[in-house]
């Protein structure tokens, strides 16, 4: 179980995370944020492996990744 | 649920003002992560440059000073000599360190000041509007070289890290890039090493970080990372150029 959260008010819509995601599940939202950008988002949370590559590539520290502890 | 990635504590909550896709933000985050891991937030003093990163003191939750254009290593020298137990680092772009501030960085290295110097190379003047920098590649277009930099007119790009590595005073010199996840992880290790060298008081440590400037290169952020990989890395090879025996 993993959870990836986007602080979308910080997102500048550069799409670097879209290309960094090995699962190809990061997409750009249709709406625009306060800065006037289409923020990045993940709809299919269940496909996320929690690798945090999107967060490592993000220049604006938008993304937070949580992963369930292994038993 | 355990957080595997979140904002480092040394970064403030203020959003970066950089253009979309500019890798300054990645480098800022790496510095904050390294400072958190070394647990030196209370003893670190950063010296901000003139250039796109001029407001970087707003983005970190520790002490900062702003140097005059190119003079960050001179300011850092003063701070470090007055406070030898503080961790002092400079953050300079290529217009700052390789053009107007060449004298300062060369002599800070020659004196082997015990500071960590980060040199961000994006091969162009970013803040002033995309003019040709000393690091602009041959053939690269800029507002002052609209037909591409020619060696007859403007000479050759400077490899500042190799140049400073020839000085005895430079104990650590390395070049990294932040154009993809693999290189970002490597860059963090190298930046951490440069701070550890300062902790051991060995001498001047320099890390050059290849960075993108999508706005002034006229490319999308993703095209810019590819351009960096295909054009900058062949001229500015990555790796540790000089490593001290002690570390």
Short mmCIF file of N, CA and C in Angstrom, two decimals, chain B residues 31-196:
data_model
loop_
_atom_site.label_atom_id
_atom_site.label_comp_id
_atom_site.label_asym_id
_atom_site.label_seq_id
_atom_site.Cartn_x
_atom_site.Cartn_y
_atom_site.Cartn_z
N UNK B 31 20.76 20.00 -1.37
CA UNK B 31 21.54 20.67 -0.31
C UNK B 31 20.82 20.52 1.03
N UNK B 32 19.50 20.77 1.02
CA UNK B 32 18.72 20.67 2.27
C UNK B 32 18.75 19.25 2.81
N UNK B 33 18.65 18.26 1.92
CA UNK B 33 18.67 16.87 2.37
C UNK B 33 20.02 16.52 2.98
N UNK B 34 21.10 16.98 2.35
CA UNK B 34 22.45 16.70 2.87
C UNK B 34 22.63 17.34 4.25
N UNK B 35 22.15 18.59 4.40
CA UNK B 35 22.30 19.29 5.68
C UNK B 35 21.48 18.59 6.76
N UNK B 36 20.30 18.09 6.40
CA UNK B 36 19.50 17.31 7.36
C UNK B 36 20.23 16.03 7.76
N UNK B 37 20.79 15.33 6.76
CA UNK B 37 21.44 14.04 7.05
C UNK B 37 22.68 14.22 7.91
N UNK B 38 23.42 15.31 7.67
CA UNK B 38 24.63 15.56 8.47
C UNK B 38 24.29 16.24 9.80
N UNK B 39 23.01 16.65 9.94
CA UNK B 39 22.55 17.30 11.17
C UNK B 39 23.37 18.55 11.50
N UNK B 40 23.54 19.41 10.50
CA UNK B 40 24.36 20.62 10.69
C UNK B 40 23.54 21.89 10.47
N UNK B 41 22.21 21.77 10.54
CA UNK B 41 21.35 22.92 10.25
C UNK B 41 21.67 24.12 11.13
N UNK B 42 22.05 23.88 12.38
CA UNK B 42 22.30 24.97 13.31
C UNK B 42 23.67 25.62 13.11
N UNK B 43 24.55 24.98 12.35
CA UNK B 43 25.89 25.52 12.21
C UNK B 43 26.25 25.91 10.78
N UNK B 44 25.29 25.78 9.85
CA UNK B 44 25.61 26.06 8.46
C UNK B 44 25.27 27.51 8.11
N UNK B 45 26.14 28.12 7.31
CA UNK B 45 25.89 29.47 6.79
C UNK B 45 26.09 29.40 5.28
N UNK B 46 25.04 29.74 4.53
CA UNK B 46 25.14 29.72 3.09
C UNK B 46 25.45 31.11 2.56
N UNK B 47 26.15 31.17 1.44
CA UNK B 47 26.41 32.46 0.80
C UNK B 47 25.68 32.43 -0.55
N UNK B 48 24.67 33.29 -0.69
CA UNK B 48 23.87 33.31 -1.92
C UNK B 48 24.58 34.14 -2.99
N UNK B 49 24.35 33.83 -4.24
CA UNK B 49 25.02 34.54 -5.34
C UNK B 49 24.16 35.69 -5.86
N UNK B 50 24.62 36.31 -6.92
CA UNK B 50 23.76 37.13 -7.77
C UNK B 50 23.46 36.27 -9.00
N UNK B 51 22.24 36.31 -9.44
CA UNK B 51 21.80 35.46 -10.54
C UNK B 51 20.42 34.96 -10.21
N UNK B 52 20.00 33.89 -10.89
CA UNK B 52 18.65 33.38 -10.63
C UNK B 52 18.47 33.00 -9.17
N UNK B 53 19.53 32.51 -8.51
CA UNK B 53 19.41 32.01 -7.14
C UNK B 53 19.60 33.11 -6.09
N UNK B 54 19.45 34.36 -6.49
CA UNK B 54 19.73 35.47 -5.58
C UNK B 54 18.81 35.46 -4.36
N UNK B 55 17.59 34.92 -4.53
CA UNK B 55 16.65 34.90 -3.40
C UNK B 55 16.71 33.59 -2.63
N UNK B 56 17.77 32.82 -2.77
CA UNK B 56 17.76 31.47 -2.18
C UNK B 56 17.71 31.50 -0.66
N UNK B 57 18.07 32.63 -0.04
CA UNK B 57 17.99 32.71 1.42
C UNK B 57 16.57 32.54 1.92
N UNK B 58 15.57 32.83 1.05
CA UNK B 58 14.17 32.66 1.45
C UNK B 58 13.77 31.18 1.54
N UNK B 59 14.50 30.34 0.84
CA UNK B 59 14.03 28.96 0.66
C UNK B 59 14.61 28.00 1.69
N UNK B 60 15.58 28.46 2.48
CA UNK B 60 16.22 27.56 3.44
C UNK B 60 15.95 28.05 4.85
N UNK B 61 15.92 27.09 5.75
CA UNK B 61 15.61 27.42 7.14
C UNK B 61 16.91 27.47 7.96
N UNK B 62 17.93 28.12 7.41
CA UNK B 62 19.15 28.36 8.17
C UNK B 62 19.77 29.68 7.70
N UNK B 63 20.90 30.02 8.26
CA UNK B 63 21.44 31.36 8.02
C UNK B 63 22.01 31.53 6.61
N UNK B 64 21.84 32.73 6.09
CA UNK B 64 22.33 33.03 4.74
C UNK B 64 22.89 34.44 4.68
N UNK B 65 23.84 34.63 3.79
CA UNK B 65 24.32 35.98 3.48
C UNK B 65 24.28 36.10 1.96
N UNK B 66 24.10 37.32 1.48
CA UNK B 66 24.17 37.53 0.04
C UNK B 66 25.46 38.22 -0.31
N UNK B 67 26.19 37.67 -1.25
CA UNK B 67 27.45 38.28 -1.66
C UNK B 67 27.22 39.20 -2.85
N UNK B 68 28.15 40.12 -3.09
CA UNK B 68 28.09 40.91 -4.33
C UNK B 68 28.38 39.97 -5.50
N UNK B 69 28.10 40.42 -6.71
CA UNK B 69 28.18 39.54 -7.87
C UNK B 69 29.57 38.91 -8.01
N UNK B 70 29.62 37.60 -7.90
CA UNK B 70 30.87 36.85 -8.06
C UNK B 70 31.71 36.76 -6.82
N UNK B 71 31.33 37.50 -5.76
CA UNK B 71 32.20 37.60 -4.58
C UNK B 71 31.84 36.62 -3.47
N UNK B 72 30.97 35.65 -3.75
CA UNK B 72 30.57 34.71 -2.71
C UNK B 72 31.77 34.00 -2.05
N UNK B 73 32.79 33.56 -2.79
CA UNK B 73 33.92 32.90 -2.13
C UNK B 73 34.70 33.86 -1.21
N UNK B 74 34.73 35.16 -1.57
CA UNK B 74 35.41 36.13 -0.71
C UNK B 74 34.63 36.35 0.58
N UNK B 75 33.29 36.43 0.46
CA UNK B 75 32.44 36.58 1.64
C UNK B 75 32.58 35.32 2.51
N UNK B 76 32.57 34.16 1.86
CA UNK B 76 32.67 32.89 2.59
C UNK B 76 34.00 32.79 3.34
N UNK B 77 35.07 33.33 2.71
CA UNK B 77 36.38 33.34 3.36
C UNK B 77 36.31 34.08 4.69
N UNK B 78 35.69 35.28 4.64
CA UNK B 78 35.56 36.08 5.84
C UNK B 78 34.76 35.38 6.91
N UNK B 79 33.61 34.81 6.51
CA UNK B 79 32.74 34.13 7.47
C UNK B 79 33.47 32.95 8.10
N UNK B 80 34.13 32.17 7.27
CA UNK B 80 34.78 30.96 7.77
C UNK B 80 35.96 31.30 8.69
N UNK B 81 36.67 32.37 8.40
CA UNK B 81 37.83 32.72 9.22
C UNK B 81 37.40 33.30 10.57
N UNK B 82 36.25 34.00 10.57
CA UNK B 82 35.74 34.52 11.84
C UNK B 82 35.07 33.41 12.64
N UNK B 83 34.39 32.51 11.93
CA UNK B 83 33.69 31.40 12.60
C UNK B 83 34.22 30.07 12.06
N UNK B 84 35.41 29.65 12.45
CA UNK B 84 35.99 28.45 11.86
C UNK B 84 35.20 27.17 12.16
N UNK B 85 34.32 27.21 13.17
CA UNK B 85 33.55 26.01 13.48
C UNK B 85 32.22 25.93 12.74
N UNK B 86 31.88 26.98 11.99
CA UNK B 86 30.64 26.94 11.22
C UNK B 86 30.91 26.23 9.89
N UNK B 87 29.84 25.70 9.32
CA UNK B 87 29.93 25.10 7.99
C UNK B 87 29.50 26.17 6.99
N UNK B 88 30.40 26.53 6.09
CA UNK B 88 30.12 27.62 5.15
C UNK B 88 30.12 27.08 3.73
N UNK B 89 29.07 27.39 2.99
CA UNK B 89 29.09 26.99 1.58
C UNK B 89 28.66 28.14 0.69
N UNK B 90 29.16 28.14 -0.53
CA UNK B 90 28.75 29.13 -1.52
C UNK B 90 27.96 28.43 -2.61
N UNK B 91 27.09 29.18 -3.25
CA UNK B 91 26.24 28.66 -4.31
C UNK B 91 26.31 29.68 -5.43
N UNK B 92 26.94 29.33 -6.54
CA UNK B 92 27.14 30.32 -7.60
C UNK B 92 26.79 29.73 -8.96
N UNK B 93 26.27 30.57 -9.82
CA UNK B 93 26.02 30.15 -11.19
C UNK B 93 27.27 30.32 -12.05
N UNK B 94 27.13 30.03 -13.33
CA UNK B 94 28.30 30.10 -14.20
C UNK B 94 28.62 31.55 -14.57
N UNK B 95 27.61 32.42 -14.65
CA UNK B 95 27.92 33.82 -14.88
C UNK B 95 28.61 34.44 -13.69
N UNK B 96 28.24 33.95 -12.50
CA UNK B 96 28.78 34.47 -11.24
C UNK B 96 30.20 33.96 -11.00
N UNK B 97 30.38 32.65 -11.06
CA UNK B 97 31.68 32.06 -10.67
C UNK B 97 32.68 32.04 -11.83
N UNK B 98 32.19 31.82 -13.06
CA UNK B 98 33.14 31.64 -14.18
C UNK B 98 33.39 32.93 -14.95
N UNK B 99 32.62 33.99 -14.67
CA UNK B 99 32.86 35.25 -15.40
C UNK B 99 33.34 36.33 -14.43
N UNK B 100 32.39 37.02 -13.79
CA UNK B 100 32.77 38.17 -12.97
C UNK B 100 33.53 37.75 -11.72
N UNK B 101 33.27 36.53 -11.22
CA UNK B 101 33.89 36.12 -9.96
C UNK B 101 35.05 35.17 -10.11
N UNK B 102 35.65 35.09 -11.29
CA UNK B 102 36.74 34.12 -11.49
C UNK B 102 37.89 34.38 -10.53
N UNK B 103 38.25 35.64 -10.34
CA UNK B 103 39.38 35.95 -9.47
C UNK B 103 39.12 35.46 -8.05
N UNK B 104 37.88 35.70 -7.57
CA UNK B 104 37.57 35.33 -6.19
C UNK B 104 37.64 33.82 -5.99
N UNK B 105 37.05 33.08 -6.94
CA UNK B 105 37.01 31.62 -6.72
C UNK B 105 38.40 31.01 -6.90
N UNK B 106 39.18 31.55 -7.84
CA UNK B 106 40.54 31.02 -8.05
C UNK B 106 41.38 31.23 -6.78
N UNK B 107 41.29 32.42 -6.19
CA UNK B 107 42.14 32.68 -5.03
C UNK B 107 41.62 32.04 -3.76
N UNK B 108 40.28 31.86 -3.65
CA UNK B 108 39.75 31.10 -2.51
C UNK B 108 40.27 29.67 -2.59
N UNK B 109 40.31 29.12 -3.81
CA UNK B 109 40.83 27.75 -3.99
C UNK B 109 42.32 27.72 -3.73
N UNK B 110 43.04 28.73 -4.22
CA UNK B 110 44.50 28.75 -4.04
C UNK B 110 44.88 28.85 -2.57
N UNK B 111 44.08 29.60 -1.80
CA UNK B 111 44.32 29.71 -0.36
C UNK B 111 43.81 28.49 0.39
N UNK B 112 43.15 27.59 -0.33
CA UNK B 112 42.56 26.38 0.27
C UNK B 112 41.66 26.71 1.44
N UNK B 113 40.78 27.71 1.21
CA UNK B 113 39.79 28.04 2.24
C UNK B 113 38.95 26.81 2.53
N UNK B 114 38.67 26.58 3.79
CA UNK B 114 37.96 25.36 4.16
C UNK B 114 36.45 25.54 4.01
N UNK B 115 36.03 25.79 2.78
CA UNK B 115 34.61 26.00 2.47
C UNK B 115 34.19 25.00 1.39
N UNK B 116 32.88 24.85 1.24
CA UNK B 116 32.33 24.03 0.17
C UNK B 116 31.73 24.98 -0.86
N UNK B 117 32.13 24.81 -2.11
CA UNK B 117 31.67 25.70 -3.16
C UNK B 117 30.84 24.91 -4.17
N UNK B 118 29.62 25.36 -4.39
CA UNK B 118 28.77 24.72 -5.39
C UNK B 118 28.69 25.63 -6.59
N UNK B 119 29.00 25.07 -7.75
CA UNK B 119 29.05 25.85 -8.99
C UNK B 119 28.00 25.28 -9.94
N UNK B 120 26.96 26.06 -10.19
CA UNK B 120 25.83 25.59 -11.00
C UNK B 120 26.04 26.06 -12.44
N UNK B 121 26.24 25.11 -13.33
CA UNK B 121 26.58 25.43 -14.71
C UNK B 121 25.39 25.10 -15.62
N UNK B 122 24.75 26.14 -16.16
CA UNK B 122 23.70 25.88 -17.14
C UNK B 122 24.04 26.49 -18.51
N UNK B 123 25.30 26.84 -18.69
CA UNK B 123 25.83 27.24 -20.01
C UNK B 123 25.16 28.50 -20.57
N UNK B 124 24.59 29.34 -19.71
CA UNK B 124 23.96 30.56 -20.20
C UNK B 124 23.76 31.51 -19.01
N UNK B 125 23.59 32.79 -19.29
CA UNK B 125 23.17 33.73 -18.25
C UNK B 125 21.65 33.62 -18.14
N UNK B 126 21.15 33.13 -17.01
CA UNK B 126 19.72 32.91 -16.88
C UNK B 126 18.95 34.17 -16.55
N UNK B 127 19.29 34.80 -15.42
CA UNK B 127 18.47 35.88 -14.90
C UNK B 127 18.42 37.09 -15.85
N UNK B 128 19.54 37.39 -16.50
CA UNK B 128 19.59 38.61 -17.31
C UNK B 128 19.00 38.42 -18.70
N UNK B 129 18.59 37.20 -19.04
CA UNK B 129 17.87 37.03 -20.29
C UNK B 129 18.56 36.21 -21.37
N UNK B 130 19.41 35.28 -20.96
CA UNK B 130 19.93 34.31 -21.92
C UNK B 130 21.09 34.78 -22.77
N UNK B 131 21.98 35.61 -22.18
CA UNK B 131 23.18 36.01 -22.93
C UNK B 131 24.24 34.89 -22.87
N UNK B 132 25.24 35.00 -23.74
CA UNK B 132 26.32 34.02 -23.78
C UNK B 132 27.16 34.12 -22.51
N UNK B 133 27.42 32.97 -21.90
CA UNK B 133 28.25 32.89 -20.69
C UNK B 133 29.61 32.30 -21.08
N UNK B 134 30.61 32.36 -20.17
CA UNK B 134 31.90 31.72 -20.50
C UNK B 134 31.77 30.21 -20.71
N UNK B 135 30.68 29.64 -20.20
CA UNK B 135 30.48 28.20 -20.30
C UNK B 135 29.57 27.82 -21.46
N UNK B 136 29.06 28.80 -22.20
CA UNK B 136 28.21 28.50 -23.36
C UNK B 136 28.99 27.65 -24.36
N UNK B 137 28.35 26.61 -24.86
CA UNK B 137 29.05 25.67 -25.74
C UNK B 137 29.24 26.27 -27.13
N UNK B 138 30.25 25.79 -27.84
CA UNK B 138 30.47 26.23 -29.21
C UNK B 138 29.24 25.87 -30.04
N UNK B 139 28.75 26.83 -30.80
CA UNK B 139 27.57 26.59 -31.63
C UNK B 139 26.26 26.82 -30.92
N UNK B 140 26.31 27.00 -29.60
CA UNK B 140 25.06 27.19 -28.84
C UNK B 140 24.51 28.60 -29.06
N UNK B 141 23.21 28.67 -29.32
CA UNK B 141 22.58 29.97 -29.56
C UNK B 141 22.24 30.65 -28.24
N UNK B 142 22.47 31.95 -28.19
CA UNK B 142 22.04 32.76 -27.05
C UNK B 142 21.67 34.12 -27.61
N UNK B 143 21.18 35.02 -26.75
CA UNK B 143 20.76 36.32 -27.30
C UNK B 143 21.95 37.13 -27.80
N UNK B 144 23.15 36.88 -27.29
CA UNK B 144 24.32 37.60 -27.78
C UNK B 144 25.16 36.76 -28.74
N UNK B 145 24.70 35.54 -29.03
CA UNK B 145 25.34 34.74 -30.09
C UNK B 145 24.21 34.08 -30.88
N UNK B 146 23.40 34.91 -31.58
CA UNK B 146 22.20 34.35 -32.23
C UNK B 146 22.50 33.32 -33.31
N UNK B 147 23.73 33.34 -33.84
CA UNK B 147 24.05 32.32 -34.83
C UNK B 147 24.90 31.22 -34.23
N UNK B 148 24.95 31.16 -32.92
CA UNK B 148 25.75 30.13 -32.25
C UNK B 148 27.10 30.69 -31.85
N UNK B 149 27.64 30.24 -30.71
CA UNK B 149 28.95 30.74 -30.26
C UNK B 149 30.02 30.29 -31.24
N UNK B 150 30.82 31.24 -31.70
CA UNK B 150 31.92 30.87 -32.60
C UNK B 150 33.24 31.02 -31.87
N UNK B 151 34.16 30.12 -32.13
CA UNK B 151 35.45 30.17 -31.43
C UNK B 151 36.30 31.35 -31.90
N UNK B 152 36.06 31.80 -33.15
CA UNK B 152 36.82 32.96 -33.64
C UNK B 152 36.44 34.22 -32.87
N UNK B 153 35.15 34.35 -32.60
CA UNK B 153 34.64 35.56 -31.96
C UNK B 153 34.76 35.50 -30.45
N UNK B 154 34.42 34.35 -29.85
CA UNK B 154 34.23 34.29 -28.39
C UNK B 154 35.12 33.25 -27.71
N UNK B 155 35.97 32.59 -28.45
CA UNK B 155 36.86 31.62 -27.82
C UNK B 155 36.12 30.37 -27.38
N UNK B 156 36.73 29.69 -26.42
CA UNK B 156 36.22 28.37 -26.04
C UNK B 156 35.58 28.41 -24.65
N UNK B 157 34.60 27.51 -24.42
CA UNK B 157 33.98 27.44 -23.08
C UNK B 157 35.01 27.01 -22.02
N UNK B 158 34.84 27.58 -20.81
CA UNK B 158 35.77 27.29 -19.71
C UNK B 158 35.30 26.06 -18.94
N UNK B 159 36.23 25.13 -18.71
CA UNK B 159 35.94 24.03 -17.79
C UNK B 159 36.52 24.44 -16.43
N UNK B 160 35.69 25.14 -15.65
CA UNK B 160 36.17 25.76 -14.41
C UNK B 160 36.65 24.72 -13.40
N UNK B 161 35.95 23.61 -13.32
CA UNK B 161 36.30 22.61 -12.31
C UNK B 161 37.68 22.00 -12.58
N UNK B 162 37.94 21.68 -13.85
CA UNK B 162 39.26 21.14 -14.20
C UNK B 162 40.35 22.20 -13.95
N UNK B 163 40.00 23.46 -14.27
CA UNK B 163 40.97 24.54 -14.08
C UNK B 163 41.33 24.68 -12.60
N UNK B 164 40.30 24.66 -11.73
CA UNK B 164 40.56 24.82 -10.29
C UNK B 164 41.21 23.57 -9.71
N UNK B 165 40.97 22.42 -10.33
CA UNK B 165 41.55 21.17 -9.81
C UNK B 165 43.08 21.16 -9.96
N UNK B 166 43.61 22.02 -10.86
CA UNK B 166 45.07 22.06 -11.02
C UNK B 166 45.74 22.75 -9.83
N UNK B 167 44.95 23.50 -9.04
CA UNK B 167 45.53 24.22 -7.89
C UNK B 167 45.72 23.26 -6.72
N UNK B 168 46.85 23.39 -6.05
CA UNK B 168 47.14 22.56 -4.87
C UNK B 168 46.05 22.72 -3.81
N UNK B 169 45.54 23.97 -3.68
CA UNK B 169 44.58 24.26 -2.62
C UNK B 169 43.24 23.58 -2.77
N UNK B 170 42.89 23.22 -4.00
CA UNK B 170 41.62 22.51 -4.21
C UNK B 170 41.83 21.06 -3.83
N UNK B 171 41.17 20.60 -2.78
CA UNK B 171 41.37 19.21 -2.36
C UNK B 171 40.33 18.28 -2.96
N UNK B 172 39.17 18.83 -3.29
CA UNK B 172 38.11 17.99 -3.85
C UNK B 172 37.45 18.73 -4.99
N UNK B 173 37.38 18.11 -6.15
CA UNK B 173 36.71 18.70 -7.30
C UNK B 173 35.92 17.62 -8.01
N UNK B 174 34.66 17.89 -8.24
CA UNK B 174 33.82 16.89 -8.90
C UNK B 174 32.77 17.59 -9.74
N UNK B 175 32.28 16.86 -10.76
CA UNK B 175 31.20 17.40 -11.58
C UNK B 175 30.07 16.38 -11.62
N UNK B 176 28.87 16.86 -11.35
CA UNK B 176 27.68 16.00 -11.37
C UNK B 176 26.61 16.66 -12.22
N UNK B 177 25.53 15.93 -12.45
CA UNK B 177 24.42 16.47 -13.23
C UNK B 177 23.11 16.10 -12.56
N UNK B 178 22.05 16.82 -12.86
CA UNK B 178 20.74 16.53 -12.26
C UNK B 178 19.67 16.34 -13.34
N UNK B 179 20.07 15.77 -14.50
CA UNK B 179 19.09 15.67 -15.58
C UNK B 179 18.20 14.44 -15.50
N UNK B 180 18.56 13.45 -14.67
CA UNK B 180 17.64 12.33 -14.46
C UNK B 180 17.83 11.78 -13.03
N UNK B 181 16.96 10.83 -12.67
CA UNK B 181 16.91 10.36 -11.29
C UNK B 181 18.25 9.74 -10.86
N UNK B 182 18.83 8.93 -11.74
CA UNK B 182 20.11 8.29 -11.40
C UNK B 182 21.18 9.33 -11.07
N UNK B 183 21.27 10.35 -11.91
CA UNK B 183 22.30 11.36 -11.68
C UNK B 183 21.99 12.24 -10.47
N UNK B 184 20.68 12.41 -10.16
CA UNK B 184 20.32 13.19 -8.98
C UNK B 184 20.81 12.46 -7.72
N UNK B 185 20.66 11.14 -7.69
CA UNK B 185 21.11 10.35 -6.53
C UNK B 185 22.64 10.46 -6.40
N UNK B 186 23.33 10.37 -7.54
CA UNK B 186 24.80 10.51 -7.52
C UNK B 186 25.21 11.90 -7.06
N UNK B 187 24.48 12.91 -7.54
CA UNK B 187 24.81 14.29 -7.19
C UNK B 187 24.71 14.50 -5.69
N UNK B 188 23.70 13.91 -5.08
CA UNK B 188 23.53 14.07 -3.64
C UNK B 188 24.72 13.48 -2.88
N UNK B 189 25.19 12.32 -3.33
CA UNK B 189 26.34 11.69 -2.66
C UNK B 189 27.57 12.59 -2.75
N UNK B 190 27.77 13.18 -3.92
CA UNK B 190 28.96 14.03 -4.12
C UNK B 190 28.86 15.31 -3.28
N UNK B 191 27.65 15.92 -3.24
CA UNK B 191 27.48 17.14 -2.43
C UNK B 191 27.72 16.81 -0.96
N UNK B 192 27.24 15.65 -0.53
CA UNK B 192 27.44 15.25 0.87
C UNK B 192 28.93 15.09 1.17
N UNK B 193 29.64 14.50 0.22
CA UNK B 193 31.08 14.31 0.40
C UNK B 193 31.81 15.66 0.52
N UNK B 194 31.37 16.62 -0.29
CA UNK B 194 32.01 17.94 -0.24
C UNK B 194 31.79 18.60 1.12
N UNK B 195 30.62 18.38 1.74
CA UNK B 195 30.38 18.92 3.08
C UNK B 195 31.19 18.15 4.13
N UNK B 196 31.32 16.84 3.95
CA UNK B 196 32.10 16.04 4.91
C UNK B 196 33.57 16.45 4.90
#
